[in-house]
Coordinates of C-alpha atoms and ligand atoms in Angstrom, one line a residue:
M1 CA 0.0 0.0 0.0
T2 CA 1.4 3.4 -0.8
F3 CA 0.1 5.9 1.9
T4 CA 0.6 9.7 2.1
T5 CA -0.8 12.2 4.2
D6 CA 0.0 16.1 4.5
C7 CA -0.3 15.9 8.5
A8 CA 2.7 14.1 10.0
F9 CA 1.0 14.0 13.3
L10 CA -1.6 11.9 11.9
E11 CA 0.5 9.5 9.9
N12 CA 1.0 6.5 12.2
E13 CA -2.7 7.2 13.7
L14 CA -4.2 6.7 10.4
L15 CA -1.9 3.5 9.7
D16 CA -3.4 2.1 12.6
V17 CA -7.0 2.3 11.5
V18 CA -5.9 0.6 7.9
R19 CA -4.3 -2.1 10.1
L20 CA -7.5 -2.8 11.6
F21 CA -8.6 -4.4 8.2
K22 CA -7.7 -7.7 6.5
R23 CA -8.1 -6.0 3.0
R24 CA -6.2 -2.8 2.5
P25 CA -6.3 0.1 -0.2
E26 CA -3.3 0.1 -2.9
I27 CA -3.4 4.0 -2.8
L28 CA -4.6 6.0 0.2
T29 CA -4.0 9.8 0.3
H30 CA -4.9 12.0 3.1
S31 CA -5.0 15.8 3.6
F32 CA -6.3 18.0 6.5
R33 CA -6.9 21.3 7.4
F34 CA -8.7 23.4 10.2
E35 CA -10.8 26.6 9.7
E36 CA -13.0 28.4 11.9
G37 CA -13.8 25.5 14.1
V38 CA -14.1 23.1 11.5
F39 CA -11.9 19.9 11.0
F40 CA -11.7 19.0 7.3
N41 CA -10.5 15.7 6.3
T42 CA -10.2 14.4 2.5
F43 CA -9.2 11.0 1.7
S44 CA -8.7 9.3 -1.7
V45 CA -8.8 5.7 -1.7
D46 CA -7.9 4.0 -4.8
G47 CA -9.0 6.9 -6.9
N48 CA -12.1 7.8 -5.0
E49 CA -12.3 10.9 -3.1
Y50 CA -14.3 11.2 0.2
S51 CA -14.5 14.6 2.1
F52 CA -15.7 15.3 5.5
Q53 CA -16.3 18.5 7.6
D54 CA -16.6 18.3 11.4
K55 CA -17.2 20.8 14.2
G56 CA -15.7 20.6 17.5
Q57 CA -15.1 23.1 20.3
V58 CA -11.5 23.7 20.8
C59 CA -10.1 25.1 24.1
D60 CA -6.4 24.6 24.0
E61 CA -3.9 22.9 22.2
L62 CA -4.3 19.3 23.7
Q63 CA -8.0 19.3 22.9
F64 CA -7.4 20.5 19.2
K65 CA -4.8 17.4 18.8
R66 CA -7.4 15.0 20.5
L67 CA -10.3 16.1 18.1
E68 CA -7.9 16.2 15.2
R69 CA -6.9 12.5 15.6
R70 CA -10.5 11.4 16.4
F71 CA -12.2 12.9 13.4
A72 CA -9.7 11.6 11.1
K73 CA -9.5 8.3 12.4
L74 CA -13.3 7.9 12.6
R75 CA -13.7 9.1 9.0
L76 CA -11.2 6.9 7.5
Y77 CA -12.7 4.1 9.6
E78 CA -16.1 4.7 8.2
I79 CA -14.8 4.6 4.7
L80 CA -12.9 1.5 5.0
S81 CA -15.8 -0.4 7.0
N82 CA -18.3 0.4 4.0
L83 CA -15.8 -0.2 1.3
Y84 CA -14.8 -3.7 2.9
G85 CA -17.8 -4.7 4.9
E86 CA -16.2 -5.2 8.2
K87 CA -17.0 -3.7 11.3
M88 CA -14.4 -4.0 14.3
P89 CA -15.4 -4.9 17.8
W90 CA -13.5 -1.5 19.0
G91 CA -14.6 0.5 16.0
A92 CA -12.3 3.3 15.1
L93 CA -10.6 3.2 18.5
T94 CA -7.2 1.9 18.4
G95 CA -5.5 2.9 21.4
I96 CA -4.5 0.3 23.8
R97 CA -6.4 1.8 27.1
P98 CA -10.3 2.4 26.2
T99 CA -11.0 2.6 30.0
K100 CA -8.4 5.6 30.2
L101 CA -10.3 7.3 27.4
A102 CA -13.6 6.3 29.3
Y103 CA -12.2 8.1 32.8
M104 CA -11.1 11.1 30.6
E105 CA -14.5 11.7 29.2
L106 CA -16.1 11.3 32.6
E107 CA -13.6 13.6 34.1
Q108 CA -14.8 16.3 31.6
G109 CA -18.8 15.6 32.8
K110 CA -19.3 13.6 29.5
P111 CA -20.8 10.3 29.6
F112 CA -18.2 8.1 28.0
E113 CA -20.8 6.0 26.1
E114 CA -21.5 8.9 23.8
L115 CA -18.1 9.2 22.4
F116 CA -17.8 5.3 22.3
R117 CA -20.9 5.0 20.1
R118 CA -19.7 7.8 18.0
M119 CA -16.4 5.8 17.4
Q120 CA -18.6 2.8 16.4
V121 CA -17.6 0.6 19.4
R122 CA -19.7 -2.4 19.8
E123 CA -22.5 -2.1 22.4
D124 CA -21.2 -5.3 24.4
N125 CA -17.8 -3.5 24.5
I126 CA -19.1 -0.5 25.8
R127 CA -21.0 -2.5 28.5
L128 CA -17.7 -4.2 29.4
V129 CA -15.9 -0.9 30.0
E130 CA -19.2 0.2 32.4
E131 CA -18.5 -3.0 34.1
I132 CA -14.8 -2.4 34.4
L133 CA -15.1 0.9 35.7
C134 CA -17.7 -0.2 38.2
A135 CA -15.1 -3.0 39.5
Q136 CA -12.5 -0.4 39.7
E137 CA -14.5 1.9 42.2
G138 CA -12.4 1.9 45.5
I139 CA -9.3 1.1 43.8
Y140 CA -8.8 3.5 41.1
E141 CA -7.1 6.7 42.7
K142 CA -5.5 9.5 40.6
K143 CA -3.3 11.2 42.9
D144 CA 0.3 12.6 42.6
G145 CA 2.9 10.7 44.7
N146 CA 1.1 7.3 44.3
T147 CA 3.9 4.7 43.6
D148 CA 4.2 1.0 42.5
L149 CA 7.4 -0.8 42.8
F150 CA 8.2 -3.1 40.0
V151 CA 11.1 -5.5 40.1
S152 CA 12.3 -7.1 36.8
I153 CA 13.5 -10.8 36.9
P154 CA 14.0 -11.6 33.0
F155 CA 15.0 -15.2 33.4
C156 CA 12.9 -18.0 32.4
P157 CA 13.4 -21.8 32.4
T158 CA 12.9 -22.1 28.4
K159 CA 11.7 -19.6 25.8
C160 CA 8.2 -19.7 24.9
A161 CA 7.2 -19.7 21.1
Y162 CA 5.2 -16.9 21.2
C163 CA 7.3 -14.7 23.4
S164 CA 8.6 -11.5 22.5
F165 CA 10.0 -10.6 25.8
I166 CA 13.8 -10.1 26.3
T167 CA 14.1 -13.1 28.4
A168 CA 16.3 -16.1 27.4
P169 CA 16.4 -19.5 28.7
I170 CA 18.2 -19.2 32.1
D171 CA 20.8 -21.9 31.2
K172 CA 22.1 -19.4 28.9
T173 CA 22.1 -16.5 31.0
K174 CA 22.6 -17.9 34.5
H175 CA 26.5 -16.6 34.4
F176 CA 25.1 -13.1 34.7
L177 CA 22.7 -14.0 37.8
P178 CA 25.2 -13.2 40.5
A179 CA 26.1 -9.7 38.9
Y180 CA 22.3 -9.0 38.3
L181 CA 21.4 -9.7 41.8
D182 CA 24.2 -7.4 43.1
A183 CA 22.8 -4.7 40.6
L184 CA 19.3 -5.2 41.8
E185 CA 20.4 -4.9 45.6
K186 CA 22.2 -1.7 44.5
E187 CA 19.0 -0.2 42.8
L188 CA 16.9 -1.3 45.6
A189 CA 18.9 0.4 48.0
S190 CA 19.1 3.6 46.3
V191 CA 15.2 4.2 45.7
S192 CA 13.8 5.1 49.0
D193 CA 13.9 8.8 48.1
S194 CA 11.6 8.2 45.2
V195 CA 9.1 6.0 46.6
G196 CA 5.9 8.0 47.4
N197 CA 2.7 6.4 48.5
L198 CA 3.6 2.9 48.1
R199 CA 0.5 0.9 46.9
S200 CA 1.9 -2.1 45.7
V201 CA 5.3 -4.2 45.1
Y202 CA 5.1 -6.5 41.9
I203 CA 8.3 -8.9 41.4
G204 CA 7.5 -9.7 37.4
G205 CA 9.2 -11.8 34.7
G206 CA 10.2 -13.5 33.1
T207 CA 9.6 -16.2 35.7
P208 CA 10.9 -15.1 39.1
F209 CA 10.5 -18.6 40.3
A210 CA 13.2 -19.7 37.6
L211 CA 15.7 -18.3 40.5
E212 CA 16.9 -20.9 43.1
T213 CA 15.5 -19.9 46.3
E214 CA 18.7 -18.3 47.9
E215 CA 19.0 -16.2 44.7
L216 CA 15.2 -15.3 45.3
A217 CA 15.8 -14.4 48.8
R218 CA 18.4 -11.9 48.0
V219 CA 15.5 -10.0 46.0
L220 CA 12.9 -10.3 48.8
K221 CA 15.6 -9.2 51.2
A222 CA 16.4 -6.1 49.4
I223 CA 12.8 -5.1 48.9
D224 CA 11.8 -5.7 52.4
P225 CA 12.7 -2.6 54.2
L226 CA 10.9 -0.5 51.3
Y227 CA 7.8 -2.7 51.5
R228 CA 7.6 -2.4 55.3
A229 CA 8.5 1.3 55.7
Y230 CA 6.2 2.6 52.8
S231 CA 3.4 0.2 51.7
P232 CA -0.1 0.8 53.5
A233 CA -1.8 -1.1 50.9
R234 CA 0.3 -4.2 51.6
E235 CA -0.2 -5.8 48.3
Y236 CA 2.8 -7.9 47.2
T237 CA 2.8 -9.9 44.2
V238 CA 5.4 -12.3 42.6
E239 CA 4.7 -13.3 39.4
A240 CA 6.0 -17.1 40.4
G241 CA 5.4 -18.0 36.8
R242 CA 5.4 -21.5 35.3
P243 CA 4.4 -24.2 37.6
D244 CA 7.3 -26.5 36.7
V245 CA 9.6 -24.3 38.8
F246 CA 7.3 -24.2 42.0
T247 CA 9.0 -25.6 45.3
E248 CA 7.9 -25.7 48.9
D249 CA 10.9 -23.6 49.8
K250 CA 10.4 -20.7 47.4
L251 CA 6.6 -20.6 48.6
A252 CA 7.4 -20.6 52.4
L253 CA 10.1 -17.8 51.4
L254 CA 7.4 -15.4 49.8
K255 CA 5.3 -16.1 52.9
D256 CA 8.0 -15.3 55.3
Y257 CA 8.3 -11.9 53.5
G258 CA 4.8 -10.9 53.5
V259 CA 4.0 -11.6 49.8
T260 CA 0.3 -11.6 49.3
R261 CA -0.4 -12.7 45.9
I262 CA 1.2 -15.1 43.5
C263 CA 0.8 -15.8 39.7
I264 CA 0.5 -19.3 38.2
N265 CA 0.7 -18.9 34.5
P266 CA -0.3 -22.1 32.8
Q267 CA -1.6 -20.1 29.8
S268 CA -3.5 -23.4 28.6
F269 CA -4.5 -26.4 30.3
S270 CA -3.9 -28.8 27.1
D271 CA -0.9 -30.7 27.5
D272 CA -0.7 -31.0 23.5
T273 CA -0.6 -27.1 23.4
L274 CA 1.8 -26.8 26.2
Q275 CA 4.2 -29.0 24.4
K276 CA 3.8 -27.0 21.0
I277 CA 4.3 -23.8 22.8
G278 CA 7.7 -25.0 24.1
R279 CA 6.6 -25.4 27.7
K280 CA 8.4 -28.0 29.8
H281 CA 5.6 -28.8 32.0
T282 CA 2.0 -30.4 31.8
S283 CA -1.2 -29.6 33.1
A284 CA -0.8 -31.9 36.2
D285 CA 2.1 -29.4 37.2
V286 CA -0.2 -26.7 37.4
Y287 CA -2.5 -28.3 39.6
R288 CA 0.5 -29.6 41.6
A289 CA 1.7 -25.7 42.0
F290 CA -2.1 -25.0 43.2
E291 CA -1.9 -27.7 45.6
M292 CA 1.5 -26.7 46.9
S293 CA 0.4 -23.0 47.3
A294 CA -2.9 -23.6 48.9
K295 CA -1.8 -23.7 52.4
Y296 CA 0.1 -20.1 52.3
G297 CA -3.3 -18.4 51.7
F298 CA -1.8 -16.4 48.8
D299 CA -4.2 -14.7 46.3
V300 CA -3.6 -16.5 42.9
N301 CA -3.8 -14.9 39.5
V302 CA -3.9 -16.9 36.7
D303 CA -3.1 -16.2 33.1
L304 CA -4.8 -17.8 29.9
I305 CA -4.0 -17.1 26.4
A306 CA -6.5 -17.5 23.5
G307 CA -5.1 -18.5 20.0
L308 CA -2.1 -20.6 21.0
A309 CA -0.8 -23.1 18.4
D310 CA -3.7 -24.8 17.0
E311 CA -6.3 -24.7 19.8
T312 CA -10.1 -24.7 18.7
P313 CA -12.5 -22.9 20.6
A314 CA -13.6 -26.2 22.3
V315 CA -9.9 -26.7 23.7
F316 CA -9.9 -23.1 24.7
E317 CA -13.1 -23.1 26.4
E318 CA -11.9 -26.3 28.4
S319 CA -9.0 -24.4 29.8
V320 CA -11.3 -21.5 31.0
H321 CA -13.5 -24.2 32.8
K322 CA -10.5 -25.7 34.4
A323 CA -8.7 -22.4 35.3
V324 CA -12.4 -21.8 37.1
E325 CA -12.0 -25.0 38.9
T326 CA -8.7 -24.3 40.3
G327 CA -10.6 -21.5 42.5
A328 CA -8.0 -18.7 41.4
D329 CA -8.8 -15.4 42.6
N330 CA -8.1 -13.5 39.3
I331 CA -8.1 -15.0 35.7
T332 CA -6.6 -13.0 32.7
V333 CA -7.7 -13.9 29.5
H334 CA -5.0 -12.8 27.0
C335 CA -5.3 -12.8 23.2
L336 CA -2.2 -14.0 21.2
S337 CA -0.3 -10.9 20.0
L338 CA 2.6 -11.3 17.9
K339 CA 5.6 -9.2 17.5
S340 CA 8.7 -9.5 15.6
G341 CA 10.5 -11.7 18.2
A342 CA 8.0 -14.6 18.3
K343 CA 8.9 -17.6 16.5
L344 CA 5.0 -18.6 15.9
K345 CA 4.8 -15.3 13.7
E346 CA 7.2 -16.8 11.2
E347 CA 5.4 -20.4 11.0
T348 CA 1.7 -19.4 10.7
D349 CA -0.7 -16.7 9.6
Y350 CA -2.4 -16.0 13.1
L351 CA -3.6 -12.6 12.3
E352 CA -6.2 -14.3 10.2
N353 CA -7.4 -16.6 12.9
D354 CA -11.0 -16.0 13.7
F355 CA -11.2 -18.5 16.3
I356 CA -9.8 -15.8 18.8
S357 CA -13.0 -13.7 18.7
T358 CA -15.1 -17.0 19.5
M359 CA -13.0 -17.8 22.4
V360 CA -13.0 -14.4 23.7
A361 CA -16.9 -14.2 23.7
S362 CA -16.8 -17.8 25.7
S363 CA -14.6 -16.5 28.4
R364 CA -17.0 -13.5 28.6
E365 CA -19.9 -16.0 29.0
I366 CA -18.3 -18.7 31.5
L367 CA -16.4 -16.3 33.7
P368 CA -19.3 -14.0 34.9
K369 CA -21.3 -17.1 35.5
N370 CA -18.8 -18.1 38.0
E371 CA -18.7 -14.9 40.2
Y372 CA -15.7 -13.2 38.0
V373 CA -16.3 -9.6 37.0
P374 CA -13.8 -7.9 34.5
Y375 CA -11.7 -5.2 36.3
Y376 CA -8.7 -4.3 34.0
M377 CA -8.3 -4.4 30.3
Y378 CA -5.9 -3.5 27.5
R379 CA -5.6 -3.9 24.0
Q380 CA -2.1 -4.5 21.9
K381 CA -1.0 -3.7 18.6
Y382 CA -1.2 -6.8 16.2
Q383 CA -3.7 -8.2 18.6
V384 CA -5.2 -11.2 16.7
G385 CA -8.7 -10.5 15.9
N386 CA -8.8 -7.1 17.2
N387 CA -10.0 -8.2 20.7
E388 CA -8.8 -7.3 24.1
N389 CA -7.0 -8.8 27.1
V390 CA -9.2 -8.8 30.0
G391 CA -8.4 -9.4 33.8
W392 CA -11.4 -10.9 35.7
T393 CA -11.6 -11.0 39.4
K394 CA -13.8 -12.9 42.2
P395 CA -15.5 -10.1 44.4
N396 CA -12.9 -7.9 46.4
K397 CA -9.8 -9.8 44.8
A398 CA -8.9 -7.2 42.3
C399 CA -5.1 -6.8 41.8
V400 CA -4.2 -3.1 42.7
Y401 CA -1.0 -3.4 40.6
N402 CA -3.0 -4.2 37.5
V403 CA -5.3 -1.4 38.0
D404 CA -2.6 1.2 38.3
I405 CA -0.4 0.1 35.3
M406 CA -3.5 -0.2 32.9
E407 CA -5.0 3.2 34.1
E408 CA -1.7 4.9 34.5
T409 CA -2.7 6.6 37.6
A410 CA 0.3 6.1 39.6
D411 CA 4.1 6.4 39.4
N412 CA 6.1 3.1 38.6
L413 CA 9.3 2.7 40.0
A414 CA 10.9 0.0 38.0
V415 CA 14.1 -1.5 38.7
G416 CA 16.2 -4.1 36.8
A417 CA 17.0 -4.9 33.2
N418 CA 14.2 -3.6 30.5
A419 CA 12.3 -2.0 33.6
V420 CA 10.6 1.2 32.4
S421 CA 9.9 3.8 35.2
K422 CA 7.1 6.1 34.7
R423 CA 5.9 9.3 36.3
V424 CA 2.4 10.5 36.1
F425 CA 1.5 14.0 36.6
T426 CA -2.1 13.8 37.0
E427 CA -2.8 17.5 36.9
K428 CA -1.0 18.1 33.9
G429 CA -2.3 15.0 32.4
L430 CA 1.5 14.2 31.5
I431 CA 3.3 10.8 31.7
T432 CA 7.2 10.6 31.4
R433 CA 9.3 7.6 31.0
F434 CA 12.5 6.3 32.0
A435 CA 14.0 2.8 30.7
S436 CA 16.9 0.8 31.5
Q437 CA 18.9 -1.4 29.3
K438 CA 17.6 -4.5 27.9
D439 CA 20.6 -6.4 27.5
L440 CA 21.7 -8.0 31.0
K441 CA 25.2 -7.2 30.3
T442 CA 25.1 -3.6 29.5
Y443 CA 22.4 -3.1 32.3
I444 CA 24.8 -4.7 34.7
E445 CA 27.6 -2.5 33.6
N446 CA 25.6 0.7 33.7
V447 CA 23.7 0.1 36.9
D448 CA 25.4 3.3 38.8
S449 CA 24.3 5.6 36.0
I450 CA 20.7 4.1 35.9
I451 CA 20.5 4.7 39.5
E452 CA 22.0 8.3 39.2
K453 CA 19.5 9.1 36.2
R454 CA 16.6 7.8 37.9
R455 CA 17.4 9.8 40.9
E456 CA 16.9 12.8 38.7
F457 CA 14.1 11.4 37.0
F458 CA 12.1 11.1 40.1
K459 CA 13.2 14.2 41.7
Ligands
SF4_501 S1 7.4 -17.7 30.7 FE1 6.6 -15.7 29.8 S2 8.3 -14.5 29.8 FE2 9.3 -16.5 30.0 S3 9.4 -17.2 27.9 FE3 7.5 -17.8 28.5 S4 6.0 -16.2 27.7 FE4 8.2 -15.4 27.7

């Protein structure tokens, strides 16, 4: 496809709309102008011209940009949707945080449903957003100084076929571990000045349980003074990860350090799928991990992925039922999202897979019948079937960290390789980011300068 626009600001936004559709125009051109409160968008799609005029009240630059983007995307969506006879579940919305947009509308005193209908979002998705906002009541808090602490453990037992994360199999990277833990300890000892109102701590991966007990103990010990001194919310999560690395010792260690929540991530309960995605465990290991954890009383989060390997909707539904039977407090249903690093992308054309929408629809039927409500959601680029990832929770078991991250309402103080710290200036509606190096060796070598730069960043 050849695409040109005279408005550089809109280039990527409009390409995102084009990418929603399976069919694409061969030649697309766009021009934009604004005169006396009217937004003029003209498109030429394979030689046919379409012109639109939309009125919008503009009070500042930010509002102008928002409307400029909104009208251009909506009009292009309408053209392509009519031409190709396809409607998208989220209409012309291409952003990854629909709930954040809903909150923004509400803050301006407007019902978000009006905007979502205008952008042609499907009614069941509007209801989904309503339910999520309702589930977040009492957790959602937009206040400068709220902070979550994230500790990155980018090590895994093996690399899953669909994974585009920087993690590498631990047998290839374990020689970095001692120095990596030294660097983490240094970082954690340096951040007390930057912690505001600490709402949660999250040790994520990778697979934190890929570490040996003594290695994990070093991480927990380094976090401990921060957690005890600053955390009124007392939510402390360890994304333990794959069930094949669960041991009694590691679970007891978490309990000793006051961890309140763990993640057991099977992704599927089908042994055939687990083998195809490169996992070295079976569903029996998942049940064993649950049994082992039961006596510690952690809240448990479980992850499932719709669209793995050649799963049919029936196989996926079975996994949803099995996840429910485990009694997990949270079940997050992800849709396969393929990035360039993922091996499966080279092997299959999953973007065409319509099964995913059926799978998502079945999870949205099964989970509410079993007392789960949706409480956070996000979308990704290259998301198969244009669906969304939804976290479901049993009553009063929502994970604060997940809500803060998805709604971007709190600072994120992130340590470790590939960790991205965020500062959220709620009044100004501004978010700034500071990323540490992805590569383990470079991260370890640069830890002192990372500490200095982050201190500046949080000043
Ligand atoms: S366990 Fe998670 S982070 Fe590790 S390789 Fe698999 S998908 Fe990637």
